[in-house]
């Protein structure tokens, strides 16, 4: 099975391992991520203004490319996923944006939201299946107590992201269980880490990540997993916080394909 | 006189850019209760909604809340009336950036803010949120 894949700029740079472990794991699970040609950065935040078009075009281009290949589009970074999924919703449901974006793009076939956008977690849950994943695990992560950090962008707005129950998600916990580890549910797993505020306001951001880290360790987690390079960076600002790793690293470890991938 | 019409025009712009309807607000305060940036905001999310409705735009344009919102969408998810406070805040921010060229981040500041672990995503997002 082949999917179109949108890596995003951070996965080509500071978060290379998030990408490398995902590709290796995908092959071990019997699917392939084929990178879209000439993709451009999605911008990192969804342009909320209903009159913004130019800032949405890189997402539309990626979506149209997947459509042209007749494939679903897979993302890894929470932020890319959020932006592309919401732009796709605009292309499906907001006639004005759809018309103006297509006027700009001049594609051979206008794009009207045909592509299905899947986060890697959704591929694992809905295409591979967590039972099948569990069967492929060769190094079960026994005894590890892991807190899932969802953050905001995968879940909200729930109506559009349709990723999981935005207030009581479980996909990452099910993932942790499939790898043989023990998920730790803690109250702040879907509260914001501060996002881009950490660039200029470290103090405010650190206060927020301290709360998340304390919440997780207070409930017994020994480590945190995330899909988002910015969440990871922010959560690491907390002094003596729990280690934060990309979920794909644990996946590759459990599947026995971690060795040989340079971190 | 011209000031009044300017305010009216801006209030209309905020409603239009945001696509949100402040009139639906029932002032329950849930958005503010859930907002992780609440302590940092001079005008709280639920007040922000009232200010737009009352056309009190000058205060909004000067508010530091514009730069404290994290776009975490908690207020949007948890508002019982689908008012979308974050969209109103973002629209006000855009008006300030468009009209005053009011930027909260200048490229000159960047070198001092960098560290070896900092992900590209952070710079890209901050530029998009803080500048026109
Ligand atoms: S979200 Fe991020 S990592 Fe993804 S392409 Fe966009 S800015 Fe870059
Ligand atoms: S949790 Fe933090 S970086 Fe991650 S999605 Fe939210 S604001 Fe973004
Ligand atoms: S949560 Fe919604 S209805 Fe309640 S005060 Fe905020 S905007 Fe108004
Ligand atoms: S989106 Fe902004 S206003 Fe709304 S809860 Fe998050 S930080 Fe507060």
XYZ file of C-alpha atoms and ligand atoms in Angstrom:
427
model
C 0.000 0.000 0.000
C 1.333 3.392 -0.968
C 0.398 6.747 0.491
C 1.340 10.231 -0.569
C 3.330 11.814 2.215
C 3.819 15.398 3.283
C 6.861 15.591 5.602
C 6.987 19.332 6.301
C 10.009 21.542 6.787
C 10.853 20.613 10.362
C 11.047 16.916 9.547
C 13.685 17.720 6.968
C 15.780 19.454 9.558
C 15.550 19.464 13.354
C 13.085 16.582 13.503
C 14.688 14.228 10.969
C 14.294 11.264 13.280
C 10.531 11.692 13.485
C 10.490 11.135 9.731
C 13.165 8.423 9.500
C 11.591 6.227 12.176
C 8.195 6.627 10.562
C 9.371 5.507 7.136
C 11.233 2.498 8.531
C 8.241 1.513 10.634
C 5.890 1.916 7.692
C 7.922 -0.529 5.613
C 7.950 -3.014 8.497
C 4.163 -2.694 8.635
C 3.734 -3.158 4.913
C 3.030 0.324 3.641
C 5.061 3.009 1.984
C 5.195 6.764 2.315
C 5.986 8.419 -0.976
C 6.991 12.005 -0.548
C 5.094 14.535 -2.598
C 7.231 16.238 -5.205
C 8.147 19.879 -4.673
C 6.051 20.376 -1.578
C 6.307 23.704 0.161
C 6.080 24.574 3.831
C 2.508 24.769 5.048
C 3.239 27.798 7.219
C 2.860 26.047 10.531
C -0.372 27.721 11.605
C -3.723 27.616 9.889
C -4.663 31.067 8.575
C -7.861 31.759 10.501
C -8.977 34.764 8.488
C -11.701 33.799 6.041
C -10.198 36.185 3.462
C -6.731 34.591 3.413
C -5.998 32.600 0.292
C -2.314 32.866 -0.612
C -1.254 31.332 2.694
C -3.346 28.237 1.998
C -2.039 27.443 -1.463
C 0.904 25.253 -0.480
C -1.536 22.948 1.289
C -3.864 22.920 -1.708
C -0.943 22.023 -3.953
C -0.038 19.022 -1.785
C -3.663 17.928 -1.603
C -4.100 18.169 -5.368
C -0.901 16.210 -5.958
C -2.168 13.333 -3.793
C -5.486 13.463 -5.629
C -3.696 13.262 -8.981
C -1.938 10.120 -7.792
C -5.190 8.679 -6.493
C -3.788 8.331 -2.992
C -4.542 9.343 0.540
C -2.264 12.013 1.988
C -0.350 11.167 5.166
C 1.178 13.664 7.587
C 3.298 13.277 10.724
C 3.864 16.694 12.248
C 0.776 17.756 14.221
C 1.005 21.260 12.837
C 1.199 20.222 9.185
C -1.678 17.865 9.769
C -3.767 20.596 11.318
C -3.109 23.100 8.546
C -3.624 20.688 5.658
C -6.721 19.092 7.134
C -8.355 22.473 7.713
C -7.467 23.801 4.297
C -8.971 20.640 2.841
C -12.138 21.333 4.796
C -12.191 24.841 3.315
C -11.811 23.402 -0.172
C -14.689 21.021 0.462
C -17.065 23.365 2.204
C -16.256 27.032 1.629
C -17.243 27.938 -1.908
C -15.554 31.320 -1.855
C -12.163 29.946 -0.787
C -12.466 27.048 -3.219
C -13.149 29.351 -6.138
C -10.435 31.839 -5.343
C -7.807 29.188 -4.612
C -8.535 27.463 -7.885
C -8.377 30.763 -9.745
C -4.875 31.279 -8.403
C -3.656 27.759 -8.978
C -4.837 27.078 -12.517
C -4.596 23.315 -12.084
C -5.501 21.030 -14.977
C -8.329 19.723 -12.850
C -9.664 22.099 -10.194
C -9.255 20.829 -6.655
C -12.422 20.502 -4.619
C -11.342 18.633 -1.519
C -11.266 15.068 -2.864
C -8.184 13.921 -0.969
C -8.488 12.074 2.303
C -5.936 13.398 4.805
C -4.648 10.938 7.388
C -2.328 11.504 10.272
C 0.154 8.641 10.744
C -1.732 7.686 13.917
C -4.882 7.317 11.835
C -3.059 5.055 9.402
C -2.013 2.875 12.333
C -5.510 2.844 13.824
C -7.748 2.772 10.763
C -5.676 1.167 8.024
C -3.185 -1.133 9.773
C -5.208 -1.663 12.957
C -3.758 -1.777 16.456
C -4.300 -5.545 16.756
C -2.289 -6.153 13.607
C 0.337 -3.699 14.841
C 0.594 -5.546 18.160
C 1.250 -8.784 16.275
C 4.216 -7.212 14.482
C 5.865 -6.036 17.673
C 9.111 -7.932 18.255
C 10.420 -5.886 21.202
C 7.434 -5.247 23.438
C 8.075 -2.185 25.587
C 7.115 -4.049 28.736
C 6.796 -2.151 31.967
C 7.259 1.282 30.413
C 4.800 3.834 31.752
C 4.180 6.297 28.986
C 2.135 9.467 28.932
C 0.666 10.508 25.589
C 0.898 14.218 24.919
C -1.759 15.168 22.384
C -1.496 18.928 22.589
C -4.032 20.937 20.664
C -3.545 20.763 16.950
C -4.408 17.118 16.365
C -7.659 17.387 18.287
C -9.152 20.847 17.852
C -11.479 21.967 16.439
C -12.895 18.473 16.872
C -15.572 18.992 14.257
C -12.994 19.476 11.508
C -10.037 17.459 12.757
C -12.261 14.429 13.489
C -9.157 12.738 14.867
C -10.540 11.466 18.143
C -12.785 12.614 20.984
C -11.201 16.050 21.604
C -11.843 15.953 25.348
C -11.211 12.288 25.962
C -8.960 10.926 23.231
C -7.584 7.403 23.268
C -5.733 6.737 20.017
C -2.299 7.414 21.488
C -3.053 5.302 24.562
C -4.192 2.452 22.311
C -0.973 2.883 20.368
C 1.097 2.650 23.553
C -0.780 -0.493 24.560
C -0.201 -2.057 21.145
C 3.542 -1.633 21.679
C 3.294 -3.561 24.928
C 3.755 -0.561 27.213
C 1.409 0.926 29.776
C -0.363 4.199 28.942
C -0.687 6.782 31.699
C -3.726 9.030 31.370
C -3.186 12.459 32.954
C -5.375 15.576 32.890
C -3.126 17.921 30.912
C -2.511 15.632 27.961
C -4.728 17.720 25.667
C -3.909 21.167 27.029
C -1.709 23.580 25.121
C 2.083 23.604 25.571
C 2.288 27.249 24.553
C 3.000 26.705 20.873
C 4.750 29.640 19.230
C 4.692 31.711 22.424
C 7.952 30.008 23.402
C 9.876 32.061 20.874
C 9.435 35.371 22.617
C 7.972 34.468 25.966
C 9.949 31.652 27.469
C 8.675 32.315 30.948
C 5.020 32.023 30.065
C 5.694 28.952 27.933
C 7.730 27.284 30.646
C 4.975 27.835 33.167
C 2.625 25.984 30.837
C 4.954 23.077 30.160
C 5.792 22.782 33.864
C 2.092 22.199 34.519
C 1.887 19.526 31.838
C 5.068 17.802 32.980
C 3.979 17.828 36.624
C 0.575 16.495 35.687
C 2.154 13.598 33.765
C 4.761 12.663 36.340
C 2.228 13.059 39.145
C 0.115 10.369 37.516
C 3.115 8.084 37.212
C 4.387 8.559 33.673
C 8.103 7.947 33.094
C 8.240 9.436 29.652
C 6.082 11.408 27.215
C 5.448 10.836 23.544
C 4.407 13.407 20.967
C 3.941 13.791 17.225
C 4.904 17.442 17.180
C 8.434 18.901 17.071
C 7.257 22.107 18.695
C 5.514 20.274 21.553
C 8.720 18.363 22.113
C 10.861 21.460 22.116
C 8.524 23.236 24.494
C 8.091 20.314 26.875
C 11.864 19.997 27.061
C 12.110 23.529 28.465
C 10.880 22.255 31.823
C 13.860 21.683 34.092
C 14.186 18.032 35.118
C 11.057 17.135 33.195
C 10.241 13.691 31.845
C 12.037 12.736 28.642
C 9.955 13.526 25.549
C 10.315 11.310 22.490
C 8.629 11.092 19.116
C 6.072 8.333 18.937
C 7.736 6.963 15.806
C 10.933 6.296 17.746
C 9.081 3.980 20.119
C 7.300 2.395 17.195
C 10.567 1.669 15.394
C 12.026 0.281 18.597
C 9.081 -2.034 19.187
C 9.115 -3.198 15.575
C 12.831 -3.921 15.784
C 13.824 -1.487 13.020
C 15.363 1.244 15.126
C 18.983 0.145 14.736
C 20.760 1.595 11.782
C 18.695 4.759 11.683
C 20.960 7.588 12.616
C 19.484 9.783 15.318
C -17.140 61.602 13.232
C -14.548 59.953 11.043
C -13.459 58.130 14.163
C -16.896 56.638 14.674
C -17.138 55.403 11.124
C -13.671 53.972 11.343
C -14.648 52.014 14.441
C -17.778 50.757 12.755
C -15.830 49.743 9.716
C -13.306 47.878 11.843
C -15.966 46.088 13.855
C -17.561 44.957 10.608
C -14.168 43.842 9.336
C -13.533 41.784 12.440
C -16.881 40.077 12.008
C -16.194 39.472 8.355
C -12.602 38.249 8.616
C -13.436 35.980 11.516
C -16.716 34.678 10.181
C -17.743 34.541 13.843
C -20.884 35.971 15.344
C -20.357 37.646 18.734
C -24.111 38.186 19.115
C -24.563 34.507 19.890
C -22.477 34.799 23.057
C -24.387 34.082 26.264
C -21.548 35.350 28.456
C -21.046 32.071 30.250
C -17.311 32.681 30.564
C -16.377 29.149 29.578
C -13.890 30.354 26.976
C -12.021 32.409 29.558
C -12.166 29.612 32.109
C -10.433 27.246 29.719
C -7.966 29.704 28.193
C -4.350 28.835 29.056
C -3.289 32.429 28.400
C -5.974 33.918 30.656
C -3.554 35.358 33.241
C -1.571 37.134 30.548
C -4.526 38.765 28.859
C -5.702 42.260 29.706
C -8.947 41.671 27.830
C -10.111 38.109 28.520
C -11.619 35.974 25.743
C -15.253 36.423 26.886
C -14.698 40.176 27.253
C -13.126 40.281 23.839
C -16.384 38.967 22.414
C -18.373 41.715 24.154
C -15.960 44.396 22.977
C -16.460 43.356 19.355
C -20.191 43.348 19.839
C -20.095 46.826 21.400
C -17.768 48.097 18.695
C -15.099 49.008 21.230
C -12.335 48.377 18.745
C -9.765 50.888 19.869
C -9.335 49.055 23.147
C -9.002 45.765 21.310
C -6.400 47.115 18.933
C -4.295 48.258 21.873
C -4.824 45.057 23.844
C -1.906 42.804 24.552
C -4.265 39.851 24.364
C -3.709 39.940 20.597
C -0.171 38.721 21.182
C -0.925 36.320 24.001
C -3.455 34.071 22.312
C -1.877 30.709 21.505
C -4.325 29.536 18.844
C -4.864 26.419 20.933
C -8.583 26.435 20.003
C -9.688 25.410 23.491
C -12.148 28.324 23.566
C -13.572 27.322 20.198
C -13.938 23.683 21.172
C -15.512 24.425 24.543
C -17.838 27.330 23.724
C -21.438 26.116 24.018
C -22.628 28.699 21.471
C -20.051 28.226 18.737
C -18.901 31.841 18.980
C -15.214 31.232 18.155
C -13.467 33.789 20.385
C -10.018 32.863 18.999
C -11.167 33.816 15.528
C -12.265 37.240 16.738
C -8.922 37.761 18.448
C -7.069 36.686 15.345
C -9.128 39.007 13.140
C -8.395 41.955 15.437
C -4.716 41.068 15.329
C -4.804 41.039 11.553
C -6.444 44.435 11.405
C -3.731 45.866 13.612
C -1.003 44.263 11.529
C -2.582 45.366 8.266
C -3.350 48.925 9.278
C -0.483 49.881 11.485
C 2.064 47.511 10.071
C 2.080 46.624 13.747
C 4.446 43.708 13.996
C 5.177 41.895 17.182
C 8.285 40.241 15.791
C 11.080 41.724 13.755
C 13.696 39.697 11.868
C 16.379 41.612 13.753
C 15.276 39.974 16.965
C 15.658 36.451 15.655
C 19.380 35.720 16.100
C 19.175 36.374 19.828
C 16.162 34.065 20.145
C 17.699 31.062 18.424
C 19.070 27.988 20.108
C 20.372 24.755 18.574
C 17.235 22.750 19.298
C 14.726 25.271 18.044
C 12.504 23.703 15.363
C 11.848 25.519 12.063
C 8.178 25.141 12.770
C 8.485 27.592 15.657
C 10.005 30.337 13.522
C 7.592 29.758 10.685
C 4.560 29.821 12.967
C 5.720 32.830 14.926
C 6.351 34.788 11.743
C 2.971 33.935 10.416
C 1.176 34.850 13.625
C 3.132 37.925 14.602
C 3.647 39.634 11.283
C 1.724 40.581 8.251
S 3.825 22.646 10.108
Fe 5.552 22.782 10.360
S 6.891 21.463 9.936
Fe 4.983 21.343 9.026
S 5.651 22.251 7.024
Fe 4.511 23.432 8.164
S 5.832 24.651 9.267
Fe 6.905 23.140 8.433
S 0.573 21.438 21.853
Fe 1.834 23.002 21.523
S 3.052 22.794 19.700
Fe 1.864 21.184 20.001
S 0.103 21.401 19.009
Fe -0.414 22.730 20.731
S 0.542 24.489 20.741
Fe 1.178 23.201 19.138
S -17.726 30.360 25.860
Fe -18.830 31.173 24.106
S -20.807 31.759 24.896
Fe -19.466 31.490 26.662
S -18.647 33.556 27.030
Fe -17.208 32.519 25.700
S -17.846 33.087 23.662
Fe -19.535 33.567 24.998
S -7.238 30.060 21.310
Fe -6.407 31.834 22.340
S -8.127 32.715 23.415
Fe -8.738 30.685 22.816
S -8.298 29.449 24.604
Fe -6.507 29.329 23.269
S -5.168 30.967 23.961
Fe -7.171 31.363 24.831
